[in-house]
Amino acid sequence: MYILIVEDNDDLAANIGEYCEEQGDIVDYAGDGLTGLHLAVVNNYDVLVLDLSLPGLDGLSLCERLRLDAGNNVPILMLTARDTLRDRLTGFETGADDYLTKPFSLQELHMRLTAVVRRAAGATDHLVVSDLIFDLRTLIVRRSGRRLTLTPTGMRMLELLMRASPAVVRTTTVERAIWGDDPPDSEAALRGHIHQLRGIIDKPFPTKLLKTVHGIGYRLADDESL
């Protein structure tokens, strides 16, 4: 999963993020509500972990603005120290998908994140960008009906890029998806993987989907259809 954690407690955010990364997830962080809102709007996250009490813009206001102003329906798991029925109902009314009271188990948190993402996905287990289709159940990738063969690393990169499409995925995020917290010192290794992926999904086809955003990262999109 591609997760945004919006939490002003640095230690708690780090604990959640490290646990999720151990499960194979990609994690971004925001320490205040305004930064969280900005990141949620410009990136295609699978789910948000949102603290209720935040500096700048509280969790309820962020959730409401994300739903009503930005029209963004990303699943949201709200964290709070408040445990009254009124507080939980208010969270759901503003657009939260689930609610977890502190303190909590990291295992339970991750199970809830997985559940809300599955509910949001409904019956579909396919990622689609233009004529490129990735079946997440069978791990079969096709473009224009033609089956493509990818390495496990290529599949991880492709899933990350397709989930984020058409947004840019930063180089550091792609590196974490491949190597975790121990990336190589040189970017040459990542460029090699990108070159290999591009050769498989783009080279045989007239429309090129995988773009390099120099100095920032990579994006997957059919710009002619945007």
CSV table of N, CA, C and O in Angstrom, one decimal, residues 28-107:
chain,number,residue,atom,x,y,z
A,28,ASP,N,4.7,7.9,3.3
A,28,ASP,CA,5.0,9.3,3.3
A,28,ASP,C,4.5,9.9,4.7
A,28,ASP,O,3.6,9.3,5.3
A,29,TYR,N,5.1,11.0,5.1
A,29,TYR,CA,4.8,11.6,6.4
A,29,TYR,C,4.4,13.1,6.2
A,29,TYR,O,5.0,13.8,5.4
A,30,ALA,N,3.5,13.5,7.1
A,30,ALA,CA,3.2,14.9,7.3
A,30,ALA,C,3.0,15.2,8.8
A,30,ALA,O,2.3,14.4,9.4
A,31,GLY,N,3.6,16.3,9.3
A,31,GLY,CA,3.5,16.6,10.7
A,31,GLY,C,2.5,17.6,11.1
A,31,GLY,O,2.3,17.9,12.2
A,32,ASP,N,1.8,18.1,10.1
A,32,ASP,CA,0.7,19.1,10.3
A,32,ASP,C,-0.4,18.9,9.3
A,32,ASP,O,-0.2,18.3,8.2
A,33,GLY,N,-1.6,19.5,9.6
A,33,GLY,CA,-2.7,19.3,8.7
A,33,GLY,C,-2.6,19.9,7.3
A,33,GLY,O,-3.0,19.3,6.3
A,34,LEU,N,-2.0,21.1,7.2
A,34,LEU,CA,-1.9,21.7,5.9
A,34,LEU,C,-1.0,20.9,5.0
A,34,LEU,O,-1.3,20.8,3.8
A,35,THR,N,0.2,20.5,5.5
A,35,THR,CA,1.1,19.6,4.7
A,35,THR,C,0.4,18.3,4.3
A,35,THR,O,0.5,17.9,3.2
A,36,GLY,N,-0.3,17.8,5.3
A,36,GLY,CA,-1.1,16.5,5.0
A,36,GLY,C,-2.1,16.7,3.9
A,36,GLY,O,-2.2,15.9,3.0
A,37,LEU,N,-2.8,17.8,3.9
A,37,LEU,CA,-3.8,18.1,2.9
A,37,LEU,C,-3.2,18.2,1.5
A,37,LEU,O,-3.6,17.7,0.5
A,38,HIS,N,-2.1,19.0,1.5
A,38,HIS,CA,-1.4,19.2,0.2
A,38,HIS,C,-0.9,17.8,-0.4
A,38,HIS,O,-1.1,17.6,-1.6
A,39,LEU,N,-0.2,17.0,0.5
A,39,LEU,CA,0.3,15.8,0.0
A,39,LEU,C,-0.9,14.8,-0.5
A,39,LEU,O,-0.7,14.1,-1.5
A,40,ALA,N,-2.0,14.8,0.3
A,40,ALA,CA,-3.1,14.0,-0.1
A,40,ALA,C,-3.7,14.4,-1.4
A,40,ALA,O,-4.2,13.5,-2.2
A,41,VAL,N,-3.7,15.7,-1.8
A,41,VAL,CA,-4.3,16.2,-3.0
A,41,VAL,C,-3.4,15.9,-4.2
A,41,VAL,O,-3.8,15.5,-5.3
A,42,VAL,N,-2.0,16.0,-4.0
A,42,VAL,CA,-1.1,15.9,-5.2
A,42,VAL,C,-0.6,14.5,-5.4
A,42,VAL,O,-0.1,14.2,-6.5
A,43,ASN,N,-0.8,13.6,-4.5
A,43,ASN,CA,-0.4,12.2,-4.6
A,43,ASN,C,-1.6,11.2,-4.6
A,43,ASN,O,-2.6,11.5,-3.9
A,44,ASN,N,-1.5,10.1,-5.2
A,44,ASN,CA,-2.5,9.1,-5.2
A,44,ASN,C,-2.3,8.0,-4.2
A,44,ASN,O,-1.8,6.9,-4.5
A,45,TYR,N,-2.6,8.3,-2.9
A,45,TYR,CA,-2.3,7.3,-1.9
A,45,TYR,C,-3.4,6.3,-1.8
A,45,TYR,O,-4.6,6.5,-2.3
A,46,ASP,N,-3.1,5.1,-1.3
A,46,ASP,CA,-4.1,4.1,-1.1
A,46,ASP,C,-4.9,4.3,0.1
A,46,ASP,O,-6.1,3.9,0.2
A,47,VAL,N,-4.3,4.9,1.1
A,47,VAL,CA,-5.0,5.1,2.4
A,47,VAL,C,-4.2,6.2,3.2
A,47,VAL,O,-3.0,6.4,3.1
A,48,LEU,N,-5.0,7.0,4.0
A,48,LEU,CA,-4.4,7.9,4.9
A,48,LEU,C,-4.6,7.5,6.4
A,48,LEU,O,-5.6,7.0,6.8
A,49,VAL,N,-3.5,7.7,7.2
A,49,VAL,CA,-3.6,7.5,8.6
A,49,VAL,C,-3.6,9.0,9.2
A,49,VAL,O,-2.6,9.7,9.0
A,50,LEU,N,-4.7,9.4,9.7
A,50,LEU,CA,-4.9,10.8,10.1
A,50,LEU,C,-5.2,11.0,11.5
A,50,LEU,O,-6.2,10.5,12.1
A,51,ASP,N,-4.3,11.7,12.2
A,51,ASP,CA,-4.6,12.1,13.6
A,51,ASP,C,-5.6,13.2,13.7
A,51,ASP,O,-5.7,14.0,12.9
A,52,LEU,N,-6.4,13.1,14.7
A,52,LEU,CA,-7.5,14.0,14.9
A,52,LEU,C,-7.0,15.4,15.3
A,52,LEU,O,-7.4,16.5,14.8
A,53,SER,N,-6.0,15.4,16.2
A,53,SER,CA,-5.5,16.7,16.8
A,53,SER,C,-4.2,17.0,16.1
A,53,SER,O,-3.2,16.4,16.4
A,54,LEU,N,-4.2,18.0,15.2
A,54,LEU,CA,-3.1,18.4,14.4
A,54,LEU,C,-2.9,19.9,14.4
A,54,LEU,O,-3.9,20.6,14.5
A,55,PRO,N,-1.6,20.4,14.4
A,55,PRO,CA,-1.4,21.8,14.3
A,55,PRO,C,-1.7,22.3,12.9
A,55,PRO,O,-1.6,21.6,11.9
A,56,GLY,N,-2.1,23.5,12.8
A,56,GLY,CA,-2.4,24.2,11.5
A,56,GLY,C,-3.8,23.9,11.0
A,56,GLY,O,-4.6,24.8,10.7
A,57,LEU,N,-4.2,22.6,10.9
A,57,LEU,CA,-5.5,22.2,10.4
A,57,LEU,C,-5.8,20.9,11.0
A,57,LEU,O,-5.1,19.9,10.8
A,58,ASP,N,-6.9,20.8,11.8
A,58,ASP,CA,-7.1,19.6,12.6
A,58,ASP,C,-7.6,18.5,11.6
A,58,ASP,O,-8.0,18.7,10.5
A,59,GLY,N,-7.6,17.3,12.2
A,59,GLY,CA,-8.0,16.1,11.3
A,59,GLY,C,-9.4,16.1,10.7
A,59,GLY,O,-9.6,15.8,9.6
A,60,LEU,N,-10.3,16.6,11.5
A,60,LEU,CA,-11.7,16.7,11.0
A,60,LEU,C,-11.8,17.7,9.9
A,60,LEU,O,-12.4,17.4,8.8
A,61,SER,N,-11.2,18.8,10.0
A,61,SER,CA,-11.2,19.8,8.9
A,61,SER,C,-10.5,19.3,7.7
A,61,SER,O,-10.9,19.6,6.6
A,62,LEU,N,-9.3,18.7,7.9
A,62,LEU,CA,-8.6,18.1,6.8
A,62,LEU,C,-9.5,17.1,6.0
A,62,LEU,O,-9.6,17.1,4.8
A,63,CYS,N,-10.1,16.2,6.8
A,63,CYS,CA,-10.9,15.2,6.1
A,63,CYS,C,-12.1,15.8,5.4
A,63,CYS,O,-12.4,15.5,4.2
A,64,GLU,N,-12.7,16.8,6.0
A,64,GLU,CA,-13.8,17.5,5.3
A,64,GLU,C,-13.4,18.2,4.1
A,64,GLU,O,-14.1,18.1,3.0
A,65,ARG,N,-12.3,18.9,4.1
A,65,ARG,CA,-11.8,19.7,2.9
A,65,ARG,C,-11.4,18.7,1.8
A,65,ARG,O,-11.6,19.0,0.6
A,66,LEU,N,-10.8,17.6,2.2
A,66,LEU,CA,-10.3,16.6,1.2
A,66,LEU,C,-11.5,16.0,0.5
A,66,LEU,O,-11.5,15.9,-0.7
A,67,ARG,N,-12.6,15.7,1.2
A,67,ARG,CA,-13.8,15.2,0.6
A,67,ARG,C,-14.6,16.2,-0.2
A,67,ARG,O,-14.9,15.9,-1.3
A,68,LEU,N,-14.9,17.3,0.4
A,68,LEU,CA,-15.8,18.3,-0.2
A,68,LEU,C,-15.1,19.2,-1.2
A,68,LEU,O,-15.6,19.4,-2.3
A,69,ASP,N,-14.0,19.8,-0.8
A,69,ASP,CA,-13.3,20.7,-1.7
A,69,ASP,C,-12.5,20.1,-2.8
A,69,ASP,O,-12.5,20.5,-3.9
A,70,ALA,N,-11.8,19.0,-2.4
A,70,ALA,CA,-10.9,18.4,-3.4
A,70,ALA,C,-11.6,17.2,-4.1
A,70,ALA,O,-11.1,16.7,-5.1
A,71,GLY,N,-12.7,16.7,-3.6
A,71,GLY,CA,-13.4,15.6,-4.2
A,71,GLY,C,-12.6,14.3,-4.1
A,71,GLY,O,-12.7,13.5,-5.0
A,72,ASN,N,-11.8,14.2,-3.1
A,72,ASN,CA,-10.8,13.1,-3.0
A,72,ASN,C,-11.4,12.0,-2.1
A,72,ASN,O,-11.8,12.3,-0.9
A,73,ASN,N,-11.6,10.8,-2.5
A,73,ASN,CA,-12.2,9.7,-1.8
A,73,ASN,C,-11.3,8.7,-1.2
A,73,ASN,O,-11.6,7.5,-1.0
A,74,VAL,N,-10.0,9.1,-1.1
A,74,VAL,CA,-9.0,8.1,-0.5
A,74,VAL,C,-9.5,7.6,0.8
A,74,VAL,O,-10.0,8.4,1.6
A,75,PRO,N,-9.3,6.3,1.1
A,75,PRO,CA,-9.7,5.8,2.4
A,75,PRO,C,-9.0,6.5,3.5
A,75,PRO,O,-7.8,6.7,3.4
A,76,ILE,N,-9.6,6.8,4.7
A,76,ILE,CA,-9.0,7.5,5.8
A,76,ILE,C,-9.3,6.7,7.1
A,76,ILE,O,-10.4,6.4,7.4
A,77,LEU,N,-8.2,6.4,7.8
A,77,LEU,CA,-8.3,5.8,9.1
A,77,LEU,C,-7.9,6.9,10.1
A,77,LEU,O,-6.8,7.4,10.1
A,78,MET,N,-8.8,7.3,11.0
A,78,MET,CA,-8.6,8.4,11.9
A,78,MET,C,-8.1,7.9,13.2
A,78,MET,O,-8.6,6.9,13.8
A,79,LEU,N,-7.1,8.5,13.7
A,79,LEU,CA,-6.5,8.2,15.1
A,79,LEU,C,-6.9,9.3,16.1
A,79,LEU,O,-6.8,10.5,15.7
A,80,THR,N,-7.2,8.9,17.3
A,80,THR,CA,-7.6,9.9,18.3
A,80,THR,C,-7.4,9.3,19.7
A,80,THR,O,-7.5,8.1,19.9
A,81,ALA,N,-7.2,10.2,20.6
A,81,ALA,CA,-7.2,9.9,22.0
A,81,ALA,C,-8.6,10.0,22.6
A,81,ALA,O,-8.9,9.5,23.7
A,82,ARG,N,-9.5,10.5,21.8
A,82,ARG,CA,-10.9,10.7,22.3
A,82,ARG,C,-11.7,9.4,22.0
A,82,ARG,O,-11.6,8.8,20.9
A,83,ASP,N,-12.5,9.0,23.0
A,83,ASP,CA,-13.2,7.7,22.8
A,83,ASP,C,-14.7,7.8,23.1
A,83,ASP,O,-15.2,6.9,23.7
A,84,THR,N,-15.3,8.9,22.8
A,84,THR,CA,-16.8,9.0,23.0
A,84,THR,C,-17.5,8.7,21.7
A,84,THR,O,-16.9,8.8,20.6
A,85,LEU,N,-18.7,8.2,21.8
A,85,LEU,CA,-19.5,7.9,20.6
A,85,LEU,C,-19.6,9.2,19.7
A,85,LEU,O,-19.6,9.1,18.5
A,86,ARG,N,-19.8,10.3,20.4
A,86,ARG,CA,-20.0,11.6,19.6
A,86,ARG,C,-18.8,11.9,18.7
A,86,ARG,O,-18.9,12.3,17.6
A,87,ASP,N,-17.6,11.7,19.3
A,87,ASP,CA,-16.3,11.9,18.6
A,87,ASP,C,-16.2,10.9,17.4
A,87,ASP,O,-15.9,11.4,16.3
A,88,ARG,N,-16.6,9.7,17.6
A,88,ARG,CA,-16.5,8.7,16.5
A,88,ARG,C,-17.5,9.0,15.4
A,88,ARG,O,-17.2,9.0,14.2
A,89,LEU,N,-18.7,9.4,15.8
A,89,LEU,CA,-19.7,9.8,14.8
A,89,LEU,C,-19.3,11.0,14.0
A,89,LEU,O,-19.5,11.0,12.8
A,90,THR,N,-18.7,12.0,14.7
A,90,THR,CA,-18.3,13.2,14.0
A,90,THR,C,-17.2,12.8,13.0
A,90,THR,O,-17.2,13.3,11.8
A,91,GLY,N,-16.3,11.9,13.3
A,91,GLY,CA,-15.3,11.5,12.4
A,91,GLY,C,-15.9,10.8,11.2
A,91,GLY,O,-15.5,11.1,10.0
A,92,PHE,N,-16.8,9.9,11.4
A,92,PHE,CA,-17.5,9.3,10.2
A,92,PHE,C,-18.3,10.3,9.4
A,92,PHE,O,-18.3,10.2,8.2
A,93,GLU,N,-18.9,11.2,10.0
A,93,GLU,CA,-19.7,12.2,9.3
A,93,GLU,C,-18.9,13.1,8.4
A,93,GLU,O,-19.3,13.5,7.3
A,94,THR,N,-17.6,13.3,8.8
A,94,THR,CA,-16.8,14.2,7.9
A,94,THR,C,-16.1,13.4,6.9
A,94,THR,O,-15.4,14.0,6.0
A,95,GLY,N,-16.2,12.1,6.9
A,95,GLY,CA,-15.7,11.3,5.8
A,95,GLY,C,-14.7,10.2,6.1
A,95,GLY,O,-14.1,9.6,5.2
A,96,ALA,N,-14.4,10.0,7.4
A,96,ALA,CA,-13.5,9.0,7.8
A,96,ALA,C,-14.1,7.6,7.5
A,96,ALA,O,-15.3,7.4,7.6
A,97,ASP,N,-13.2,6.6,7.2
A,97,ASP,CA,-13.7,5.3,6.8
A,97,ASP,C,-13.5,4.3,8.0
A,97,ASP,O,-14.2,3.3,8.1
A,98,ASP,N,-12.6,4.7,8.9
A,98,ASP,CA,-12.5,3.8,10.1
A,98,ASP,C,-11.9,4.7,11.2
A,98,ASP,O,-11.4,5.8,10.9
A,99,TYR,N,-11.9,4.2,12.4
A,99,TYR,CA,-11.6,5.0,13.6
A,99,TYR,C,-10.8,4.2,14.6
A,99,TYR,O,-11.3,3.1,14.9
A,100,LEU,N,-9.7,4.6,15.1
A,100,LEU,CA,-8.9,3.8,16.0
A,100,LEU,C,-8.5,4.7,17.2
A,100,LEU,O,-7.9,5.8,17.0
A,101,THR,N,-8.7,4.2,18.4
A,101,THR,CA,-8.4,5.0,19.6
A,101,THR,C,-7.1,4.7,20.1
A,101,THR,O,-6.7,3.5,20.2
A,102,LYS,N,-6.3,5.7,20.5
A,102,LYS,CA,-5.0,5.5,21.1
A,102,LYS,C,-5.2,5.0,22.6
A,102,LYS,O,-6.1,5.5,23.2
A,103,PRO,N,-4.3,4.2,23.1
A,103,PRO,CA,-3.2,3.4,22.4
A,103,PRO,C,-3.8,2.3,21.6
A,103,PRO,O,-4.9,1.8,21.9
A,104,PHE,N,-3.0,1.8,20.6
A,104,PHE,CA,-3.5,0.7,19.8
A,104,PHE,C,-2.4,-0.2,19.4
A,104,PHE,O,-1.2,0.1,19.5
A,105,SER,N,-2.7,-1.4,18.9
A,105,SER,CA,-1.7,-2.3,18.4
A,105,SER,C,-1.4,-2.0,17.0
A,105,SER,O,-2.3,-1.7,16.2
A,106,LEU,N,-0.1,-2.0,16.6
A,106,LEU,CA,0.3,-1.8,15.3
A,106,LEU,C,-0.2,-2.8,14.3
A,106,LEU,O,-0.5,-2.5,13.2
A,107,GLN,N,-0.3,-4.0,14.8
A,107,GLN,CA,-0.8,-5.1,14.0
A,107,GLN,C,-2.3,-4.9,13.7
A,107,GLN,O,-2.8,-5.0,12.5
